[in-house]
Amino acid sequence: MDIKLDPSRDDLPLMANTSHILVKHYVLDLDVDFESQVIEGTIVLFLESGNRFKKRSSSTKVACPSESNEACKFRMPEPCQIPVTNTKTFSSKIGYNDFVICGKGEKDTSGKDGNHDNQEQASGISSSKYCCDTGNHGSEEFLLVLDCCDLSVLKVEEVDVAAVPGIEKFTRSPKLRNQIVHELMALPTDRWREQLDYYARCSQAPGCGELLFDTDTWSLQIRKTGAQTATDFPHAIRIRYRTKPQGRSVTWTSDQSGRPCVYTVGSPINNRALFPCQEPPVAMSTWQATVRAAASFVVLMSGENSAKPTQLQEGYSSWHYYVTMPMPASTFTIAVGSWTEMKPETCSSNDVATERSFSPSEAHFRYIGVCGHMEYPCRFQKSSASTQKIIPHRVFAPACLKGACQETLLPLIPPCLSAAHSVLGTHPFSRLDILIVPANFSSLGMASPHIVFLSQSTLTGMSQLCGTRLCHEIAHAWFGLAIGARDWTEEWLSEGFATHLEDVFWAKAQQQLAPHEAQEQQELRACLRWRRLQDEVQNSPEEMQVLRPNKEKTGHVSDSGSSIIRHGLNPEKVFMQVHYLKGYFLLRFLAKRLGEDTYFSFLRKFVHTFHGQLILSQDFLQMLLENIPEEKRPELSVGNIFRDWLESSGIPQPLQRERQALAECGLAQQVSAEVAKWVRVNRRPRKRKRKDREEVFEKVRHRWCELIVKHKYTKAYRDVERFLQEDQAMGIYLYGELMLSEDPRQQHLARRCFELSREQMDRSSAEVVAEMLF
């Protein structure tokens, strides 16, 4: 590898050599075992090499990814006939509910625990050792490097795709396995079902030779003896592996009903502790997955199909999902638990996706033109999708949250989806699952393809918190997923857009709001965000306040494709909101300067142009300035925006001037008056039934707990303790308030709550809280 890691820094390495070879499709075949807290099985990678990669000269050196200068040791198990198609005796067949899979792999003769024997063989034999410095030792083999962490890799082998019945129709040379894979990946989009069918068949084909492999802290390295270039390297490989209970990509915990569950937590290391993959965003791939678990569990996943379980023997079920839109592997999401589907008590007419006549100002974004992305079955090419205001959606949660979901969440989904469609047009994804995740989830929400995680904290209070957070995650379908950042340091391209659009969507979703009321509501939220940004800038390192930290090197990678994400492993970064807030204020500034009609008309055009692609800041800004009249952009240039907003720390000067000149909006004045009124009222002695008080406070628990801490109201400390354990998405900040009070009893309360919760917290949250407390 050609990147050097400094153990003292908090940077995240992306090790995959994506400049040489790309994974185009993954096929996962996994078993979830809650007793051992392990996910185990196989993943088949279908690879594509670039035409420009020629045979290396003998002087070429492949740098070892490990931190030491010792030779890399590649493991090569002795030839054996361990089956690779399935991990349990009940999993001998794969079936897809939208198409039939009839391919046959090797028969499983290893018994129920056969893959444990496989680990013993893989770890116990090391018959070949190769040095990474191929120049000194005469070896010129190509090295495939995958991002991998906290995984036990048991076996790697080439897949004999030529053995699949019927595969000969893809090539005139049926013995050339790489040619078969190339032809399969090149199938036109209208044959996507057939393509997925043959991917599944190929994934179950027998192996035709084990490959040398080794792992270090951050990567899995694979080579084949004699394969000197990416073109020579096998283009279909199968990796048998298992996760580790302490792996950082998923968390094993209990839901609000006390039942076991596991889900991807949006870890800083993304999915490399769930499966070996190429993490850099340029590695756009599709995937399909078969996941087996006990029949009492529901498997939810990033997938275009609303999967239903297939019952297997021994009390297990199998779930199958697929995705045909290429996206970074980091967007893959899975959640397995005893979830219950929540349905409204009565069917509302708003739940039905209906067509309506469009106003002249909206009609132009229904135009179906040529897409600029790589070929896939795109919804923007479907006229029926352009009129679908409300996509099919489901809500899942533990059964104990049924009432809260029906009262708060379910009624909001149709108007929020419809509002998003009215602003941006075609929904990029065909369906949406929403899951209320366990209490240890450290955020209020997380969006992935076809699925959104929401914290249970969003279900408390009035509809405002739930509605705005739902709108935020829906906005990510366009910005963050359908359009992604090519350089992960430019987080504002995802979070800034989602924060700005959440206000716009929510204003439209509240159909009872008059235009001036919606405007005042947005102004009030801007005031609150302004105060939050000021506070964040005062209390965070300057280097972490910059939205485009790599400046002119943004988007650059090493010759191999590897790179480093600055501060990507800093636990505090997860809780920083600078990229949300500064991005929001930049977009708000541009919308005001250009006029909202002009800005959102452009935004729809931008979405149509760049969906399915990765962008940098300049892609957005250049297109914006090119598409607006010159008289509407005085003193606006890409360079000026970079300088003032994206490449400097602190408060941007244009924002500083705007806020100083801005009078407090009418709604903010009303809020200030209301606060003053309640301060006076609270000074009077009052009698109120305890039950009424609890019902009120239950709706605003986070604010109530802040007041308890501020006023040292010891009688209600149990409310704080319950909040810190049940609402971890909002409780992190409360630990800071407890410690800053310098009150021994409050500090003891904080430490006791942390000890009760730390085992369930994700690693970043636990590190941040521990730093506050000790």
Tab-separated table of C-alpha atoms in Angstrom, residues 258-462:
chain	number	residue	atom	x	y	z
A	258	GLY	CA	-35.993	-6.747	26.420
A	259	ARG	CA	-35.581	-9.013	23.380
A	260	PRO	CA	-32.209	-9.534	21.684
A	261	CYS	CA	-31.433	-7.724	18.433
A	262	VAL	CA	-28.501	-6.681	16.274
A	263	TYR	CA	-28.193	-3.771	13.863
A	264	THR	CA	-25.692	-1.599	12.019
A	265	VAL	CA	-25.077	1.507	14.086
A	266	GLY	CA	-23.577	3.889	11.542
A	267	SER	CA	-20.094	3.266	12.938
A	268	PRO	CA	-17.184	5.507	11.926
A	269	ILE	CA	-15.583	2.410	10.396
A	270	ASN	CA	-18.771	1.743	8.400
A	271	ASN	CA	-19.322	-1.891	7.338
A	272	ARG	CA	-15.802	-3.318	7.246
A	273	ALA	CA	-16.470	-5.241	10.497
A	274	LEU	CA	-19.614	-6.732	8.929
A	275	PHE	CA	-18.122	-7.969	5.652
A	276	PRO	CA	-14.872	-7.465	3.691
A	277	CYS	CA	-15.520	-4.730	1.160
A	278	GLN	CA	-14.222	-1.717	-0.679
A	279	GLU	CA	-15.062	1.264	1.537
A	280	PRO	CA	-14.071	4.229	-0.696
A	281	PRO	CA	-17.235	5.828	-2.101
A	282	VAL	CA	-15.966	5.454	-5.683
A	283	ALA	CA	-16.506	1.695	-5.314
A	284	MET	CA	-20.160	1.860	-6.356
A	285	SER	CA	-21.685	-1.616	-6.253
A	286	THR	CA	-24.962	-3.512	-6.136
A	287	TRP	CA	-25.724	-6.379	-3.780
A	288	GLN	CA	-28.072	-9.202	-2.901
A	289	ALA	CA	-28.216	-11.015	0.409
A	290	THR	CA	-29.708	-14.093	2.003
A	291	VAL	CA	-29.868	-13.904	5.792
A	292	ARG	CA	-31.040	-16.710	8.054
A	293	ALA	CA	-32.117	-16.351	11.669
A	294	ALA	CA	-34.457	-18.020	14.127
A	295	ALA	CA	-38.056	-17.874	12.925
A	296	SER	CA	-39.038	-15.453	15.709
A	297	PHE	CA	-36.841	-12.720	14.233
A	298	VAL	CA	-37.506	-10.208	11.461
A	299	VAL	CA	-34.654	-9.246	9.118
A	300	LEU	CA	-34.728	-5.727	7.685
A	301	MET	CA	-32.141	-4.560	5.184
A	302	SER	CA	-31.258	-2.102	2.470
A	303	GLY	CA	-33.204	-3.636	-0.388
A	304	GLU	CA	-35.621	-2.762	-3.165
A	305	ASN	CA	-37.989	-5.610	-2.298
A	306	SER	CA	-40.200	-5.849	0.777
A	307	ALA	CA	-38.855	-9.243	1.770
A	308	LYS	CA	-41.015	-11.918	3.331
A	309	PRO	CA	-39.570	-14.864	5.267
A	310	THR	CA	-39.147	-18.339	3.801
A	311	GLN	CA	-39.629	-20.973	6.484
A	312	LEU	CA	-36.801	-23.492	6.819
A	313	GLN	CA	-36.373	-26.575	8.923
A	314	GLU	CA	-35.249	-26.486	12.556
A	315	GLY	CA	-37.253	-23.332	13.335
A	316	TYR	CA	-35.318	-20.946	11.115
A	317	SER	CA	-36.381	-18.467	8.461
A	318	SER	CA	-34.574	-17.055	5.452
A	319	TRP	CA	-34.861	-13.483	4.175
A	320	HIS	CA	-33.735	-12.216	0.774
A	321	TYR	CA	-33.016	-8.650	-0.356
A	322	TYR	CA	-31.427	-7.082	-3.418
A	323	VAL	CA	-30.350	-3.669	-4.720
A	324	THR	CA	-29.889	-2.790	-8.403
A	325	MET	CA	-28.783	0.826	-7.946
A	326	PRO	CA	-24.977	0.994	-7.498
A	327	MET	CA	-24.042	2.625	-4.197
A	328	PRO	CA	-21.055	2.656	-1.831
A	329	ALA	CA	-20.799	-0.405	0.429
A	330	SER	CA	-20.950	1.947	3.430
A	331	THR	CA	-24.675	2.469	2.769
A	332	PHE	CA	-25.528	-1.218	3.353
A	333	THR	CA	-27.689	-1.606	6.475
A	334	ILE	CA	-29.151	-4.563	8.359
A	335	ALA	CA	-31.282	-4.945	11.480
A	336	VAL	CA	-32.410	-8.271	12.958
A	337	GLY	CA	-34.786	-8.376	15.892
A	338	SER	CA	-38.258	-9.198	17.161
A	339	TRP	CA	-39.720	-6.234	15.354
A	340	THR	CA	-43.488	-5.818	14.931
A	341	GLU	CA	-44.921	-4.110	11.875
A	342	MET	CA	-46.970	-1.125	12.987
A	343	LYS	CA	-50.085	-0.372	10.982
A	344	PRO	CA	-52.525	2.520	11.341
A	345	GLU	CA	-55.752	1.710	13.149
A	346	THR	CA	-57.711	3.076	10.193
A	347	CYS	CA	-56.634	3.440	6.581
A	348	SER	CA	-56.249	7.091	5.641
A	349	SER	CA	-56.776	8.354	2.137
A	350	ASN	CA	-53.399	10.059	2.522
A	351	ASP	CA	-51.722	6.659	2.608
A	352	VAL	CA	-52.579	5.990	-1.019
A	353	ALA	CA	-50.150	7.224	-3.633
A	354	THR	CA	-52.235	9.372	-5.945
A	355	GLU	CA	-51.540	11.424	-9.017
A	356	ARG	CA	-52.423	15.072	-9.246
A	357	SER	CA	-52.232	17.773	-11.851
A	358	PHE	CA	-49.011	19.763	-11.679
A	359	SER	CA	-48.762	23.503	-11.772
A	360	PRO	CA	-46.732	24.969	-14.640
A	361	SER	CA	-43.841	25.691	-12.262
A	362	GLU	CA	-43.650	22.015	-11.284
A	363	ALA	CA	-44.252	20.417	-14.653
A	364	HIS	CA	-40.713	20.789	-15.985
A	365	PHE	CA	-39.126	18.488	-13.423
A	366	ARG	CA	-41.303	15.595	-14.645
A	367	TYR	CA	-39.340	15.609	-17.872
A	368	ILE	CA	-37.667	12.257	-18.463
A	369	GLY	CA	-34.311	12.798	-20.109
A	370	VAL	CA	-31.052	10.912	-20.357
A	371	CYS	CA	-29.419	10.084	-17.034
A	372	GLY	CA	-25.729	10.775	-16.466
A	373	HIS	CA	-24.961	7.836	-14.176
A	374	MET	CA	-23.774	4.309	-14.913
A	375	GLU	CA	-26.487	2.063	-16.277
A	376	TYR	CA	-29.053	0.652	-13.843
A	377	PRO	CA	-32.894	0.431	-13.656
A	378	CYS	CA	-33.442	4.077	-12.727
A	379	ARG	CA	-36.731	5.434	-11.329
A	380	PHE	CA	-36.043	8.797	-12.948
A	381	GLN	CA	-36.646	7.058	-16.282
A	382	LYS	CA	-40.136	5.898	-15.264
A	383	SER	CA	-43.056	8.247	-15.845
A	384	SER	CA	-45.118	6.372	-13.233
A	385	ALA	CA	-42.457	7.057	-10.595
A	386	SER	CA	-42.441	10.774	-11.335
A	387	THR	CA	-46.087	11.061	-10.232
A	388	GLN	CA	-45.776	8.860	-7.153
A	389	LYS	CA	-45.973	11.315	-4.293
A	390	ILE	CA	-46.050	8.671	-1.553
A	391	ILE	CA	-43.926	5.567	-1.978
A	392	PRO	CA	-44.933	2.292	-0.247
A	393	HIS	CA	-43.734	2.307	3.348
A	394	ARG	CA	-43.734	0.147	6.454
A	395	VAL	CA	-42.983	0.898	10.123
A	396	PHE	CA	-41.361	-1.604	12.491
A	397	ALA	CA	-40.737	-1.316	16.223
A	398	PRO	CA	-40.849	-3.375	19.398
A	399	ALA	CA	-44.436	-4.200	20.303
A	400	CYS	CA	-44.298	-2.013	23.424
A	401	LEU	CA	-44.020	1.107	21.219
A	402	LYS	CA	-47.129	0.384	19.169
A	403	GLY	CA	-49.210	3.153	20.730
A	404	ALA	CA	-46.513	5.790	20.311
A	405	CYS	CA	-45.926	4.812	16.675
A	406	GLN	CA	-49.614	4.936	15.833
A	407	GLU	CA	-50.129	8.253	17.585
A	408	THR	CA	-46.989	10.113	16.497
A	409	LEU	CA	-45.117	8.507	13.600
A	410	LEU	CA	-47.582	6.782	11.279
A	411	PRO	CA	-49.736	9.859	10.522
A	412	LEU	CA	-46.639	11.893	9.585
A	413	ILE	CA	-45.140	9.636	6.924
A	414	PRO	CA	-47.544	10.307	4.010
A	415	PRO	CA	-47.480	14.136	4.289
A	416	CYS	CA	-43.692	14.191	4.728
A	417	LEU	CA	-43.116	11.943	1.691
A	418	SER	CA	-45.564	13.997	-0.340
A	419	ALA	CA	-43.900	17.250	0.709
A	420	ALA	CA	-40.482	15.942	-0.333
A	421	HIS	CA	-41.863	14.952	-3.735
A	422	SER	CA	-43.405	18.399	-4.224
A	423	VAL	CA	-39.987	20.000	-3.697
A	424	LEU	CA	-37.577	17.621	-5.464
A	425	GLY	CA	-39.713	15.401	-7.671
A	426	THR	CA	-39.172	11.674	-8.223
A	427	HIS	CA	-38.352	9.639	-5.109
A	428	PRO	CA	-34.999	7.948	-5.822
A	429	PHE	CA	-36.032	4.749	-4.018
A	430	SER	CA	-39.128	2.655	-4.631
A	431	ARG	CA	-40.059	1.923	-1.027
A	432	LEU	CA	-39.206	2.789	2.573
A	433	ASP	CA	-38.987	0.865	5.831
A	434	ILE	CA	-38.761	2.817	9.094
A	435	LEU	CA	-37.441	1.092	12.204
A	436	ILE	CA	-37.532	2.398	15.770
A	437	VAL	CA	-34.157	1.170	16.969
A	438	PRO	CA	-33.092	0.310	20.535
A	439	ALA	CA	-32.400	2.903	23.193
A	440	ASN	CA	-28.619	2.658	22.757
A	441	PHE	CA	-28.802	4.259	19.301
A	442	SER	CA	-26.622	7.360	19.618
A	443	SER	CA	-28.381	9.512	17.007
A	444	LEU	CA	-31.915	10.689	16.366
A	445	GLY	CA	-31.956	9.070	12.939
A	446	MET	CA	-29.964	7.431	10.159
A	447	ALA	CA	-30.907	7.005	6.502
A	448	SER	CA	-29.836	4.134	4.267
A	449	PRO	CA	-31.191	2.889	0.927
A	450	HIS	CA	-34.834	1.875	1.417
A	451	ILE	CA	-34.631	2.013	5.227
A	452	VAL	CA	-34.500	4.681	7.939
A	453	PHE	CA	-33.594	4.177	11.600
A	454	LEU	CA	-35.297	6.501	14.092
A	455	SER	CA	-34.578	6.897	17.775
A	456	GLN	CA	-37.412	6.278	20.225
A	457	SER	CA	-36.738	9.810	21.454
A	458	THR	CA	-38.489	11.130	18.342
A	459	LEU	CA	-41.753	9.567	19.529
A	460	THR	CA	-41.984	11.748	22.631
A	461	GLY	CA	-43.456	15.206	22.590
A	462	MET	CA	-45.625	16.695	19.908
